[in-house]
Backbone as ProteinMPNN parsed JSONL, in Angstrom:
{"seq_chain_A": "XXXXXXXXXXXXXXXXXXXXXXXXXXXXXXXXXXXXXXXXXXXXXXXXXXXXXXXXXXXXXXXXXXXXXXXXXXXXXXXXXXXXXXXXXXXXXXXXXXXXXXXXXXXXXXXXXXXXXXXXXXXXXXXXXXXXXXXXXXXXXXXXXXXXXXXXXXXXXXXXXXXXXXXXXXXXXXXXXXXXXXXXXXXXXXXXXXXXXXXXXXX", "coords_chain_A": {"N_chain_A": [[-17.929, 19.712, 19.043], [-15.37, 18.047, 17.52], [-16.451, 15.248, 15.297], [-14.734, 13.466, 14.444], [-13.04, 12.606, 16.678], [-12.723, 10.143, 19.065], [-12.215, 8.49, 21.774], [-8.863, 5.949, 22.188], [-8.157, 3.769, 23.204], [-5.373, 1.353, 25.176], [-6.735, -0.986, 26.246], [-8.342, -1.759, 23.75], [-7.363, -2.625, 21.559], [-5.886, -5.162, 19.708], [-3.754, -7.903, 20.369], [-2.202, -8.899, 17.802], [-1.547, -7.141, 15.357], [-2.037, -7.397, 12.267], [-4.821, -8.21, 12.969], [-5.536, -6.058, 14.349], [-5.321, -4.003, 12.195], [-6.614, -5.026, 10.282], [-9.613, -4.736, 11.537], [-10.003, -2.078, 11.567], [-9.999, -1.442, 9.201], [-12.265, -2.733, 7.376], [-14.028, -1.302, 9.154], [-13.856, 1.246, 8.001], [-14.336, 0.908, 5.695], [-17.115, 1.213, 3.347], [-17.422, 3.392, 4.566], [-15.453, 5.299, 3.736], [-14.156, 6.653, 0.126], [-12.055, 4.911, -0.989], [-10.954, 3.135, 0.78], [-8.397, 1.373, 0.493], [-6.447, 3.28, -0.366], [-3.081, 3.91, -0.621], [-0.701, 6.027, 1.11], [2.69, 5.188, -0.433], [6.28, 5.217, 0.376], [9.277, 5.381, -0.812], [12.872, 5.041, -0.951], [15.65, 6.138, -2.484], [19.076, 4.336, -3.17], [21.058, 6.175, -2.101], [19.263, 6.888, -0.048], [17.449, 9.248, -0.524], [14.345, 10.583, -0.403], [11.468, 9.306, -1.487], [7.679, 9.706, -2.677], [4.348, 8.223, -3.329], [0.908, 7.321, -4.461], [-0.67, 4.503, -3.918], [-2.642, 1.517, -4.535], [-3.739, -0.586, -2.335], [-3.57, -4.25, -2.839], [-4.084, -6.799, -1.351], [-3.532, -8.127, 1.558], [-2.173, -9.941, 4.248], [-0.842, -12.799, 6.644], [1.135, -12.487, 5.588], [2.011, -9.96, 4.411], [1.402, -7.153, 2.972], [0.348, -6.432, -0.162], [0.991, -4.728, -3.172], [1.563, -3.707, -6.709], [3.036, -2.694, -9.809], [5.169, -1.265, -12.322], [8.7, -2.445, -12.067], [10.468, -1.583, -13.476], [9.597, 1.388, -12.996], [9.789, 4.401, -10.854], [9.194, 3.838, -8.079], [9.87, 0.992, -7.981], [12.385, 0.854, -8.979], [13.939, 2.227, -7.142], [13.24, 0.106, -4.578], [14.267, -1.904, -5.822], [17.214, -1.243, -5.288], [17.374, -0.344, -2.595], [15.459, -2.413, -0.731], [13.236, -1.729, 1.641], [10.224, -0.419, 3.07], [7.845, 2.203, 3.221], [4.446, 2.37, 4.436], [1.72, 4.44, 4.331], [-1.859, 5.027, 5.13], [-4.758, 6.67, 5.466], [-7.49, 7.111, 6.673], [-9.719, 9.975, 6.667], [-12.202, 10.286, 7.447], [-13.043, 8.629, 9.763], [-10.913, 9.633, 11.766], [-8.603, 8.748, 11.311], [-5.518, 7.125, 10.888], [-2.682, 4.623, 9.545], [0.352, 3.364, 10.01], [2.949, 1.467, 8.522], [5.525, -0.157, 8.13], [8.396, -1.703, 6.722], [10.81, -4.458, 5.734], [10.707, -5.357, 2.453], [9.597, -7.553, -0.71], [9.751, -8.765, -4.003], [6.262, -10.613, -5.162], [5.605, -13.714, -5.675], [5.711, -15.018, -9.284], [3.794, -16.107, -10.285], [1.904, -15.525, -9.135], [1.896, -12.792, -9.719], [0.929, -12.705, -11.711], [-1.856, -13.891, -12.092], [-2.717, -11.614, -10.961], [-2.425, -9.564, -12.871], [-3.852, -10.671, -14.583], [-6.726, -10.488, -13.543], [-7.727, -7.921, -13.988], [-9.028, -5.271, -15.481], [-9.518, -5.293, -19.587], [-8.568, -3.264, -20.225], [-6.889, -1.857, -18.721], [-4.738, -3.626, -18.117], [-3.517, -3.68, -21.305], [-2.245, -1.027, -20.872], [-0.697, -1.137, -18.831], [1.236, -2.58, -20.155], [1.938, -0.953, -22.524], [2.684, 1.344, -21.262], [5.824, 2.851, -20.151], [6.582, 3.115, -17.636], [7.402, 6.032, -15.561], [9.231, 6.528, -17.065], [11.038, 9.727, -19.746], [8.204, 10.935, -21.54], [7.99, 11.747, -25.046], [5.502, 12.476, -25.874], [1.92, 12.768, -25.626], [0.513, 11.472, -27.219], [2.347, 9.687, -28.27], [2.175, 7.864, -26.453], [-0.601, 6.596, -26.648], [-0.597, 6.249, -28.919], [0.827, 3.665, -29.395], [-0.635, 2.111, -26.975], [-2.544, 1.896, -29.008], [-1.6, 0.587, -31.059], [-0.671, -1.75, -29.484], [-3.377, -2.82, -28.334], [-4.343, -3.733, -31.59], [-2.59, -5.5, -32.143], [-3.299, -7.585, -30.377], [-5.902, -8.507, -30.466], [-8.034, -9.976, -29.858], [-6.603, -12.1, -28.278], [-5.431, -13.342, -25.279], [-3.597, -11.086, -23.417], [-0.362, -10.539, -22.663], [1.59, -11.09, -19.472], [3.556, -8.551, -18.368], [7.184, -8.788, -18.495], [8.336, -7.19, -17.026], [7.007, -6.536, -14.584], [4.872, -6.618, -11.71], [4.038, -7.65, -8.677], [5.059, -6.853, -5.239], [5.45, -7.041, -2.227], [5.232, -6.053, 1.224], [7.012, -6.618, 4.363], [5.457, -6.446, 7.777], [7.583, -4.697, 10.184], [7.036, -2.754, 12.092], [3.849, -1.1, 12.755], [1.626, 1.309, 13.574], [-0.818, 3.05, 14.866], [-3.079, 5.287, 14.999], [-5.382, 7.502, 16.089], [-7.324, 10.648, 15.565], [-7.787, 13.118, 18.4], [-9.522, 15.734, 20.081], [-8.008, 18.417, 20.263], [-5.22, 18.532, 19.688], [-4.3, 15.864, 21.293], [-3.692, 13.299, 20.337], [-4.254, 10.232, 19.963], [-1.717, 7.302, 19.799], [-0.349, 4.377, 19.218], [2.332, 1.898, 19.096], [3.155, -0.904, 17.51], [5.425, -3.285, 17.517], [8.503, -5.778, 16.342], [9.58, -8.335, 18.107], [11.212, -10.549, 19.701], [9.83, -12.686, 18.192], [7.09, -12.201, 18.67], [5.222, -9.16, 19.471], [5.441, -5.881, 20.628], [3.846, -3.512, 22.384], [3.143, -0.375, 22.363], [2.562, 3.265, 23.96], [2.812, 6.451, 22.057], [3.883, 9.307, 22.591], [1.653, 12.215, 21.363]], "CA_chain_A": [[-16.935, 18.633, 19.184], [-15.46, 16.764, 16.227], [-17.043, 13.667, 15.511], [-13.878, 12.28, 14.39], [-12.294, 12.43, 17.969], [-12.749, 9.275, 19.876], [-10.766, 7.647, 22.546], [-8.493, 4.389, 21.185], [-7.273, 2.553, 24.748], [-4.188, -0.005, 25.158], [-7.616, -2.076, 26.466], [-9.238, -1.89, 22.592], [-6.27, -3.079, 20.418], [-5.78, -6.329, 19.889], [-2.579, -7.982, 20.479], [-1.812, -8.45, 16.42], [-1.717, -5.81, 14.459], [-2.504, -7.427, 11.697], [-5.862, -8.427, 13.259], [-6.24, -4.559, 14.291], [-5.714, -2.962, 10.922], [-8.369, -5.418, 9.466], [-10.774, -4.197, 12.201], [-9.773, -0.94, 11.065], [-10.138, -1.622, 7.676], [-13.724, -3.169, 7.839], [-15.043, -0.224, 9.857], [-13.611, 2.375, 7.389], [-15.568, -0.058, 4.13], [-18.103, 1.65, 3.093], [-17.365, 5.403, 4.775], [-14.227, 6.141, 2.726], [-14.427, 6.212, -1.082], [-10.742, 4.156, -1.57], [-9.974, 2.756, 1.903], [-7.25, 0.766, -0.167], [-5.376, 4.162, -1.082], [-2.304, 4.263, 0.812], [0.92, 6.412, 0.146], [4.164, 4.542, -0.474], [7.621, 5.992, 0.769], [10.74, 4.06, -0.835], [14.237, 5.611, -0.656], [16.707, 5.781, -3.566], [20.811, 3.897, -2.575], [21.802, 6.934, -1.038], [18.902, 7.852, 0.895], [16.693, 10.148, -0.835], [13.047, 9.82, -0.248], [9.766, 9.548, -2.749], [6.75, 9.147, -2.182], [3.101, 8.512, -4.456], [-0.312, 6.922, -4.214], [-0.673, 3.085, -4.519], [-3.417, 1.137, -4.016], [-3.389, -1.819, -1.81], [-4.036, -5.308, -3.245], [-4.176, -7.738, -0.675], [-3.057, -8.362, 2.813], [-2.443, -11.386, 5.26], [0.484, -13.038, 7.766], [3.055, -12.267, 4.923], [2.467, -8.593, 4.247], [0.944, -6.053, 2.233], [0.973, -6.221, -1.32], [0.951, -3.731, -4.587], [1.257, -4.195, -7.619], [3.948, -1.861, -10.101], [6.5, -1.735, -13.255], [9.419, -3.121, -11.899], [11.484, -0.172, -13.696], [9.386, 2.491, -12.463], [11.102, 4.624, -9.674], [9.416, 2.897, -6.99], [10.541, -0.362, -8.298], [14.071, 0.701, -8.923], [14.684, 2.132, -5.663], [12.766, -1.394, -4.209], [15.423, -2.973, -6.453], [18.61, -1.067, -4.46], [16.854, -0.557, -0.958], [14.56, -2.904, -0.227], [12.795, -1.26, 2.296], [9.443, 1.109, 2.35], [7.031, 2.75, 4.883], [3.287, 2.568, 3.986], [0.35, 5.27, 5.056], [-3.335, 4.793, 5.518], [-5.583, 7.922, 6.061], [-9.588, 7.654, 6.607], [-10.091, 11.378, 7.749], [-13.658, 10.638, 8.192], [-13.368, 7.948, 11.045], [-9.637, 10.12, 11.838], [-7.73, 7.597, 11.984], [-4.222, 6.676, 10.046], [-2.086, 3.564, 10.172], [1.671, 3.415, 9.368], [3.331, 0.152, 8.505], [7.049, 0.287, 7.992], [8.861, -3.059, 6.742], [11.447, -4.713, 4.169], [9.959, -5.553, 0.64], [10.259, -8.187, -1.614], [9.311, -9.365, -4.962], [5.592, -11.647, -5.065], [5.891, -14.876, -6.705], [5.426, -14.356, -10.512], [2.271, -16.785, -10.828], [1.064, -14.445, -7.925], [1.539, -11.445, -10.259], [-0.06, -13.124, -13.363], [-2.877, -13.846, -11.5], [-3.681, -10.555, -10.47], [-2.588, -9.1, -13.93], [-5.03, -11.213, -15.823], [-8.073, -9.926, -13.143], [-7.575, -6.478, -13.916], [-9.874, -5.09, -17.053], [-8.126, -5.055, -20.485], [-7.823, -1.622, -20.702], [-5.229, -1.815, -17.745], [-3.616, -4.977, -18.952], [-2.901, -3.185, -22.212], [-1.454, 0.388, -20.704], [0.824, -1.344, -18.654], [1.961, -3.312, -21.682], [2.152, -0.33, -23.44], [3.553, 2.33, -20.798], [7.063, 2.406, -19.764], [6.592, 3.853, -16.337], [8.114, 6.901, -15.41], [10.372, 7.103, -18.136], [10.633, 10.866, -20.538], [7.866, 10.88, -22.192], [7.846, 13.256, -25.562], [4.214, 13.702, -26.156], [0.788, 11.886, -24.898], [0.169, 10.887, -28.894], [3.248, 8.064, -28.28], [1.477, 6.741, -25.286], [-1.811, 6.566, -27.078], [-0.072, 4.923, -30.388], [1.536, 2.181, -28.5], [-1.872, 1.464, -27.059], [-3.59, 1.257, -29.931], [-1.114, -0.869, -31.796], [-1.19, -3.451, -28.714], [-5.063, -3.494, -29.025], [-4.982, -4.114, -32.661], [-1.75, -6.784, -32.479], [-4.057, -8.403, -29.286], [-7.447, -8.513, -30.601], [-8.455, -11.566, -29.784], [-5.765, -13.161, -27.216], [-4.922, -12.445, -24.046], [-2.48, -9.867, -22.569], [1.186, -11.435, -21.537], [2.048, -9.898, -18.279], [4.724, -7.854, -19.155], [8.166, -9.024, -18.538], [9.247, -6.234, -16.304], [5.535, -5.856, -13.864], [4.808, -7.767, -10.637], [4.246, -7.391, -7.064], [5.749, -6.368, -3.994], [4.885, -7.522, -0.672], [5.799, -5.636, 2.614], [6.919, -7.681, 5.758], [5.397, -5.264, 8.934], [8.308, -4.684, 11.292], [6.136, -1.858, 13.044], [2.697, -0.682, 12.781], [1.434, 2.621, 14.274], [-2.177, 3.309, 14.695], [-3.219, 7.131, 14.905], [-6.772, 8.081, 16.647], [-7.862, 11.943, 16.053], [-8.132, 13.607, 19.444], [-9.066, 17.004, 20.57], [-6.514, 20.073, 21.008], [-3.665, 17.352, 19.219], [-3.76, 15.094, 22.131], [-4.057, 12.228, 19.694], [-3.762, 8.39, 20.503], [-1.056, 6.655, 19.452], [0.601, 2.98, 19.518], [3.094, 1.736, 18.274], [3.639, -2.181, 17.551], [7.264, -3.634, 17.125], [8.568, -7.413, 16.68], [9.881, -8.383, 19.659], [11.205, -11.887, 19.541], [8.654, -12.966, 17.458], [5.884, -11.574, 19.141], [4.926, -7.877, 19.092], [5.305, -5.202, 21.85], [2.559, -2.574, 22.068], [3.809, 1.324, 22.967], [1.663, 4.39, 23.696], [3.757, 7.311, 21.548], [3.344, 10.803, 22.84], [1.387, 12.657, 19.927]], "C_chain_A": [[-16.713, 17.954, 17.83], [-15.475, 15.874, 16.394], [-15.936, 12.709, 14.957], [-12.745, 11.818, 15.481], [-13.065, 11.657, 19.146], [-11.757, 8.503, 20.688], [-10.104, 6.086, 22.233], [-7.302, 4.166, 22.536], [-6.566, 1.166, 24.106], [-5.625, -1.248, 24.902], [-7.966, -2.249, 25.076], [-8.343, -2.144, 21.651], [-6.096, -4.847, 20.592], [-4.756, -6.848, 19.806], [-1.962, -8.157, 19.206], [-2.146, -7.652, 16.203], [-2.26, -5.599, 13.358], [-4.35, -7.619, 12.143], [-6.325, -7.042, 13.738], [-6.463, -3.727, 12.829], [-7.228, -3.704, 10.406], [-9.338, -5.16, 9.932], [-11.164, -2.893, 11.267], [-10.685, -1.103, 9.656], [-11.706, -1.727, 7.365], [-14.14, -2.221, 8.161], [-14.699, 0.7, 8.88], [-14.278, 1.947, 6.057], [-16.814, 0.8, 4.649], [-18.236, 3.357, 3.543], [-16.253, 5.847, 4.241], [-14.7, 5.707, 1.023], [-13.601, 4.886, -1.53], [-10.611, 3.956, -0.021], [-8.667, 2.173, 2.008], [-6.257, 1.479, -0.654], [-4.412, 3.907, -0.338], [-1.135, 4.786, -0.454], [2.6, 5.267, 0.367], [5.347, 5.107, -0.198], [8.528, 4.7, 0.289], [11.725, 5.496, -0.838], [15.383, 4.919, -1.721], [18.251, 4.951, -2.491], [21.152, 4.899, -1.302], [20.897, 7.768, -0.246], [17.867, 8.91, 0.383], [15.261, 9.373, -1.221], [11.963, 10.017, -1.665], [9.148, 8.784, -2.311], [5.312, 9.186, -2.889], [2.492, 7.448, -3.492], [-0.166, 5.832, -4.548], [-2.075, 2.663, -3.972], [-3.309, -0.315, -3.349], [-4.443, -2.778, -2.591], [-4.22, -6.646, -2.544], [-3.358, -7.502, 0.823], [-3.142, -9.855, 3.694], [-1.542, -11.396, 6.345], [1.365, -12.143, 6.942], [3.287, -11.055, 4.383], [0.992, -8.003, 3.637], [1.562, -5.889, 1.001], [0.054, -5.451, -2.558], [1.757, -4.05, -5.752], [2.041, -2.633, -8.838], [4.503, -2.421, -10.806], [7.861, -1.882, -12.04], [10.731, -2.028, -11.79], [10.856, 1.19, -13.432], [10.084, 3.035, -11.579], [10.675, 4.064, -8.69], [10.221, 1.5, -7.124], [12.119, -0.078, -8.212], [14.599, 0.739, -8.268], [14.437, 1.107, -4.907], [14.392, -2.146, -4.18], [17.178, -2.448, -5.374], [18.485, -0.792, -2.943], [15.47, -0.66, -0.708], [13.479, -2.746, 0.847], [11.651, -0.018, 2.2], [8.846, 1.482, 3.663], [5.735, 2.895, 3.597], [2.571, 3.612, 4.81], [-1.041, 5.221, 4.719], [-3.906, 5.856, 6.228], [-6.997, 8.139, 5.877], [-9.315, 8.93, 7.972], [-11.771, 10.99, 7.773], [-13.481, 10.085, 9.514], [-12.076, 8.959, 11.937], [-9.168, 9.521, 12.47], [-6.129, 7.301, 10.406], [-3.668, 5.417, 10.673], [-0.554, 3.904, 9.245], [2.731, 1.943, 9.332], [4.954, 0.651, 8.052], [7.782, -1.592, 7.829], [9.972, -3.141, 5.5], [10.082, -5.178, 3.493], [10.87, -6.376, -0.076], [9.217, -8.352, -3.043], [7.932, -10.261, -4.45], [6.185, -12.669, -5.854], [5.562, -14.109, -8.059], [3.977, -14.968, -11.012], [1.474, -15.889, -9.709], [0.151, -12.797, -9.276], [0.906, -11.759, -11.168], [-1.254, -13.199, -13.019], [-3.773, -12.79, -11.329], [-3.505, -9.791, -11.701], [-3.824, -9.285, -14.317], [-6.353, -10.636, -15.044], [-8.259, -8.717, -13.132], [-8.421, -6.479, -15.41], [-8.856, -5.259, -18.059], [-7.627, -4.203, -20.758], [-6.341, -1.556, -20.029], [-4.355, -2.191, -17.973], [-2.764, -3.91, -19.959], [-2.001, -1.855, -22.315], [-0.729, -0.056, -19.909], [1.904, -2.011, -19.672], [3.064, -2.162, -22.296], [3.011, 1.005, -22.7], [4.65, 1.669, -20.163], [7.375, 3.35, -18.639], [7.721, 4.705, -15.905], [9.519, 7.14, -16.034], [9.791, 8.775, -18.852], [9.683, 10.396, -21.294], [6.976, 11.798, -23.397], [6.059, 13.322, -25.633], [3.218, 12.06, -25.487], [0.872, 10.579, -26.388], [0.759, 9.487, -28.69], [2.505, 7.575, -27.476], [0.668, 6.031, -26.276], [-1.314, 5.496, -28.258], [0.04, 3.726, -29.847], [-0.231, 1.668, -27.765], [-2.733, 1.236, -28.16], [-3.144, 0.192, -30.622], [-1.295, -1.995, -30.818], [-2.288, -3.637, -28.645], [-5.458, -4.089, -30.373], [-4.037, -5.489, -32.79], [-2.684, -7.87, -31.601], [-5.382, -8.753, -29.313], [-7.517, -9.828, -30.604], [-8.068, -12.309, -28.816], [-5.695, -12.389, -26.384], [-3.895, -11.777, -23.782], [-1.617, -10.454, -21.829], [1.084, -9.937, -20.731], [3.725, -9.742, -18.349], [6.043, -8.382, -18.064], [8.618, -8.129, -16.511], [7.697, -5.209, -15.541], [5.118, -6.819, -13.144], [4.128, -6.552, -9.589], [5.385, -7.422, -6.257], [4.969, -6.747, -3.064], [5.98, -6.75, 0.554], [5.898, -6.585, 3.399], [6.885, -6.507, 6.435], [6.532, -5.389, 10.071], [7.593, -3.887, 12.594], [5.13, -1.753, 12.536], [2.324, 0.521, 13.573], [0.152, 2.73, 13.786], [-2.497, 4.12, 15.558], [-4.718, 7.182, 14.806], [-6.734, 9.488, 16.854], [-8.306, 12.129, 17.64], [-8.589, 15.498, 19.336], [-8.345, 17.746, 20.871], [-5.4, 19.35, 21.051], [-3.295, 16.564, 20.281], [-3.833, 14.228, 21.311], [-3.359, 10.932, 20.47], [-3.209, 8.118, 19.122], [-0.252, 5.706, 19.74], [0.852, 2.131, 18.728], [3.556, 0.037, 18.219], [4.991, -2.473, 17.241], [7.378, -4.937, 17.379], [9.508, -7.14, 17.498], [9.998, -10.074, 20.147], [10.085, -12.64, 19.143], [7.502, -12.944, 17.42], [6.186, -9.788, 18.991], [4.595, -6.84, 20.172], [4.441, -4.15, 21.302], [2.994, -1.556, 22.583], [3.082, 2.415, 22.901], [2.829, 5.162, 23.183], [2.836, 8.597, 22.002], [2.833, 11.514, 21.383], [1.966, 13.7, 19.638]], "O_chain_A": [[-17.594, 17.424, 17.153], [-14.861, 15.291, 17.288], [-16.055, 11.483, 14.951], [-11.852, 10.988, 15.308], [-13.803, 12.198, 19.969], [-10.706, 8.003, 20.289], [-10.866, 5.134, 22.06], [-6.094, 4.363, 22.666], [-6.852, 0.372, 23.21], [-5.729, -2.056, 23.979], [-7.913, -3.476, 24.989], [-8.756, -1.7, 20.579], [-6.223, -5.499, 21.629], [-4.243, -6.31, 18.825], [-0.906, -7.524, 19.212], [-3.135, -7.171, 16.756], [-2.807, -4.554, 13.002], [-5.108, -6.993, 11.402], [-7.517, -6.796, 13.555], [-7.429, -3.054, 12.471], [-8.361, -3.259, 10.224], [-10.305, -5.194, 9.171], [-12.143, -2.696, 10.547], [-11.857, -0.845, 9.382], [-12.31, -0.684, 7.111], [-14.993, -1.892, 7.337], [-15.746, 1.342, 8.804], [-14.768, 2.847, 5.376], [-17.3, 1.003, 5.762], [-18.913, 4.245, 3.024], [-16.114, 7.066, 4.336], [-15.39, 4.733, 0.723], [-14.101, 3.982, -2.199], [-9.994, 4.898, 0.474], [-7.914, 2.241, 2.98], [-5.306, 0.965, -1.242], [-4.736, 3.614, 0.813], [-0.8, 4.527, -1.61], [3.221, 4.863, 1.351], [5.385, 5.963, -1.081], [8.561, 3.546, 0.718], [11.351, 6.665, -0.749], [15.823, 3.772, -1.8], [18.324, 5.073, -1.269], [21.395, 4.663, -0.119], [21.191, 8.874, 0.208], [17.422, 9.518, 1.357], [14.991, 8.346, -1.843], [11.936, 10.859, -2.562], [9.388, 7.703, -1.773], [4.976, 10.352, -3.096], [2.919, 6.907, -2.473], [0.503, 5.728, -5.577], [-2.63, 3.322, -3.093], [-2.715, -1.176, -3.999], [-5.596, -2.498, -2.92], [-4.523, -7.608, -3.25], [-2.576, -6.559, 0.942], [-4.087, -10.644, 3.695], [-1.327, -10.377, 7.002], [2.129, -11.284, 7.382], [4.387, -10.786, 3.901], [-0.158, -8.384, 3.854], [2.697, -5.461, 0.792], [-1.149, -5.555, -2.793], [2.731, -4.778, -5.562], [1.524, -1.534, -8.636], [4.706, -3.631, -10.694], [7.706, -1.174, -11.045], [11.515, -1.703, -10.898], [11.574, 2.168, -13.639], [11.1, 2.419, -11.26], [11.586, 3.568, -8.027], [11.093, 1.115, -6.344], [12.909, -0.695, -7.498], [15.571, 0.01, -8.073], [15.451, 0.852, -4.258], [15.183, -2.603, -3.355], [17.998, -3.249, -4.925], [19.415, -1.006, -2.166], [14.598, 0.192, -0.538], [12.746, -3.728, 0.961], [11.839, 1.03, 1.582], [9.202, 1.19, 4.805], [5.835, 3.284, 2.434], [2.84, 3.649, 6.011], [-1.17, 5.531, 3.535], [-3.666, 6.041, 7.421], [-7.576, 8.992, 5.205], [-9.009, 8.972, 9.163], [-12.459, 11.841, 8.338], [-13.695, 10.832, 10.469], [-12.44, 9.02, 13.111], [-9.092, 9.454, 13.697], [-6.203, 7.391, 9.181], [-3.909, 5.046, 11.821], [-0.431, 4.494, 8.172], [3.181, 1.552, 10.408], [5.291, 1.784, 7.71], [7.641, -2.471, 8.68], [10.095, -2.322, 4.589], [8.917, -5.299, 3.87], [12.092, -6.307, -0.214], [8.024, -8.048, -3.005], [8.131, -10.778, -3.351], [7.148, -12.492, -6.601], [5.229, -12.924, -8.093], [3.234, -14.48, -11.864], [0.248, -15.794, -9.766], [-0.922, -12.25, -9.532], [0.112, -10.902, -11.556], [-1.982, -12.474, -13.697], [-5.0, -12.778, -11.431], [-4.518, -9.113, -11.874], [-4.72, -8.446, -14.417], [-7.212, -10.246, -15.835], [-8.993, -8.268, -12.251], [-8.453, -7.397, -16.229], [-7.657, -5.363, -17.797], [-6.56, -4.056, -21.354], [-5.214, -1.337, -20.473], [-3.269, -1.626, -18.098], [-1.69, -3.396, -19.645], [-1.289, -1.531, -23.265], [0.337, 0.555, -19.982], [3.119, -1.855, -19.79], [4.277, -2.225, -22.494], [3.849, 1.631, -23.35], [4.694, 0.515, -19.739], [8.255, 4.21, -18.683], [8.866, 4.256, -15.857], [10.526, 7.723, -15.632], [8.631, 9.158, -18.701], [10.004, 9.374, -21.902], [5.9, 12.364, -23.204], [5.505, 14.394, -25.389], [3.569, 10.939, -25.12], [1.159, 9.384, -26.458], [0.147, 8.427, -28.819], [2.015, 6.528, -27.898], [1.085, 4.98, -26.764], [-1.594, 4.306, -28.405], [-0.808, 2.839, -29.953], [-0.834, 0.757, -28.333], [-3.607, 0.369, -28.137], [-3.769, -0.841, -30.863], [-1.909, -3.021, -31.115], [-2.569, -4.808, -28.901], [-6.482, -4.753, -30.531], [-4.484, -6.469, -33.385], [-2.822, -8.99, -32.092], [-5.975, -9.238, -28.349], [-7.016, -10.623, -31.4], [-8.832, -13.149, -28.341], [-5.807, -11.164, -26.414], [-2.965, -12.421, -24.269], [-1.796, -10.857, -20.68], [0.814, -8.752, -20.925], [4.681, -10.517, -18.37], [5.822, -8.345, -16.854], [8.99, -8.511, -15.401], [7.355, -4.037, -15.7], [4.928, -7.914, -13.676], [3.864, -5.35, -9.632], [6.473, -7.924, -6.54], [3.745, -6.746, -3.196], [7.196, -6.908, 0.666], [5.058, -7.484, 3.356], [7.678, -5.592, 6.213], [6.327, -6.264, 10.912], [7.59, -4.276, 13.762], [5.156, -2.394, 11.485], [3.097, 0.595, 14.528], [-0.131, 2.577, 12.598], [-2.323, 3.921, 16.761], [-5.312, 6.975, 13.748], [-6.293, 9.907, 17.924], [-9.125, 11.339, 18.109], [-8.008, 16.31, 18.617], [-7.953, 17.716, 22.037], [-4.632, 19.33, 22.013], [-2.085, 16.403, 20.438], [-4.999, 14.08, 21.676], [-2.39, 10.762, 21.21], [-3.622, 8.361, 17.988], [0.66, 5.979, 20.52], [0.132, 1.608, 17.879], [4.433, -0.242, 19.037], [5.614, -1.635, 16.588], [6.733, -5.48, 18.275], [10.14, -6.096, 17.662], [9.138, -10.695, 20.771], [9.438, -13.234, 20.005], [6.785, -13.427, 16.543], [7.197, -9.297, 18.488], [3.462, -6.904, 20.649], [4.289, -3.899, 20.107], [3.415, -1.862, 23.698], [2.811, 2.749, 21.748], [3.919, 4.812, 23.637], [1.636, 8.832, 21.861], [3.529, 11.388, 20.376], [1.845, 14.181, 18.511]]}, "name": "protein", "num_of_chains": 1, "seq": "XXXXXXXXXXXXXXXXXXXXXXXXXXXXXXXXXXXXXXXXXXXXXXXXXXXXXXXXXXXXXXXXXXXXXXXXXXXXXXXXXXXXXXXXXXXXXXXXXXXXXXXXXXXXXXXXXXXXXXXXXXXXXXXXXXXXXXXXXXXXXXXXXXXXXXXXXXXXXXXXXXXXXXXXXXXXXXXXXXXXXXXXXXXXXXXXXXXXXXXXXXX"}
């Protein structure tokens, strides 16, 4: 039997969602390496999808937030459709969560905040990279970091102009329990005049 197939009843959810993922979350600390990985899905103007690795930086009432250049391509498409879908995958416990919401901008003393608690190495390669732009060889990266280490020796690291947060608002939630022979559990939250309806989804 696989030990990551356990039964996940209407009875064992709790009527937020947010108060289920953090269960979630909590129980998957300490048996995943990154429980904070999750993939990002944004969608260019007209519709075309991408999708990479982010790591989550916080959570509460007001969303789910990460942390990104601004002009990178997530950011840009952000910038023309506001809208993303998050994923969450501990295959040990086998379990996934799927959040789906608009996106906005954090405050900017939000993002400084969490700039400045990041090492300096980080500080200084977002400084110094210009996210997912051409870039001809590694060497330029590497230059550009070294000159902002030698112009910065000493002071702190402005948070770059064009590098913040994002915050999700959850419209849905979906939380995905491994089963045996693909029966899997699944249910699906949705706002629902300002409360949150709960839905088993066929797997």
């Amino acid at each position: 039997m696989d030990q990551r197939a356990r039964p996940l009843e209407r009875s064992d959810l709790d009527a937020d969602p947010l108060q289920q993922f953090e269960r979630w979350y909590r129980e998957v600390a300490g048996v995943v390496r990154a429980p904070e990985a999750m993939a990002l899905a944004t969608a260019s103007e007209n519709g075309a999808p991408s999708l990479r690795m982010v790591l989550l930086k916080g959570f509460d009432e007001d969303g789910f937030v990460f942390y990104t250049a601004y002009g990178s391509r997530k950011g840009s498409e952000l910038a023309q459709n506001p809208r993303a879908a998050l994923l969450f995958y501990w295959d040990p416990l086998g379990r996934q969560v799927r959040i789906e919401g608009r996106v906005e901008r954090v405050a900017r003393e939000l993002s400084e905040e969490y700039f400045h608690s990041r090492p300096r190495g980080a500080q200084l390669a977002a400084l110094a990279s210009r996210q997912s732009t051409v870039l001809g060889d590694r060497d330029d990266l590497l230059a550009r970091y070294a000159q902002l280490e030698r112009e910065l020796d000493g002071r702190e690291v402005p948070l770059p102009e064009a590098w913040g947060g994002f915050r999700l608002e959850p419209e849905t939630y979906e939380f995905w329990q491994h089963r045996e022979n693909r029966l899997h559990d699944r249910f699906r939250y949705r706002r629902d005049d300002g409360g949150w309806t709960i839905e088993r989804l066929s797997p």
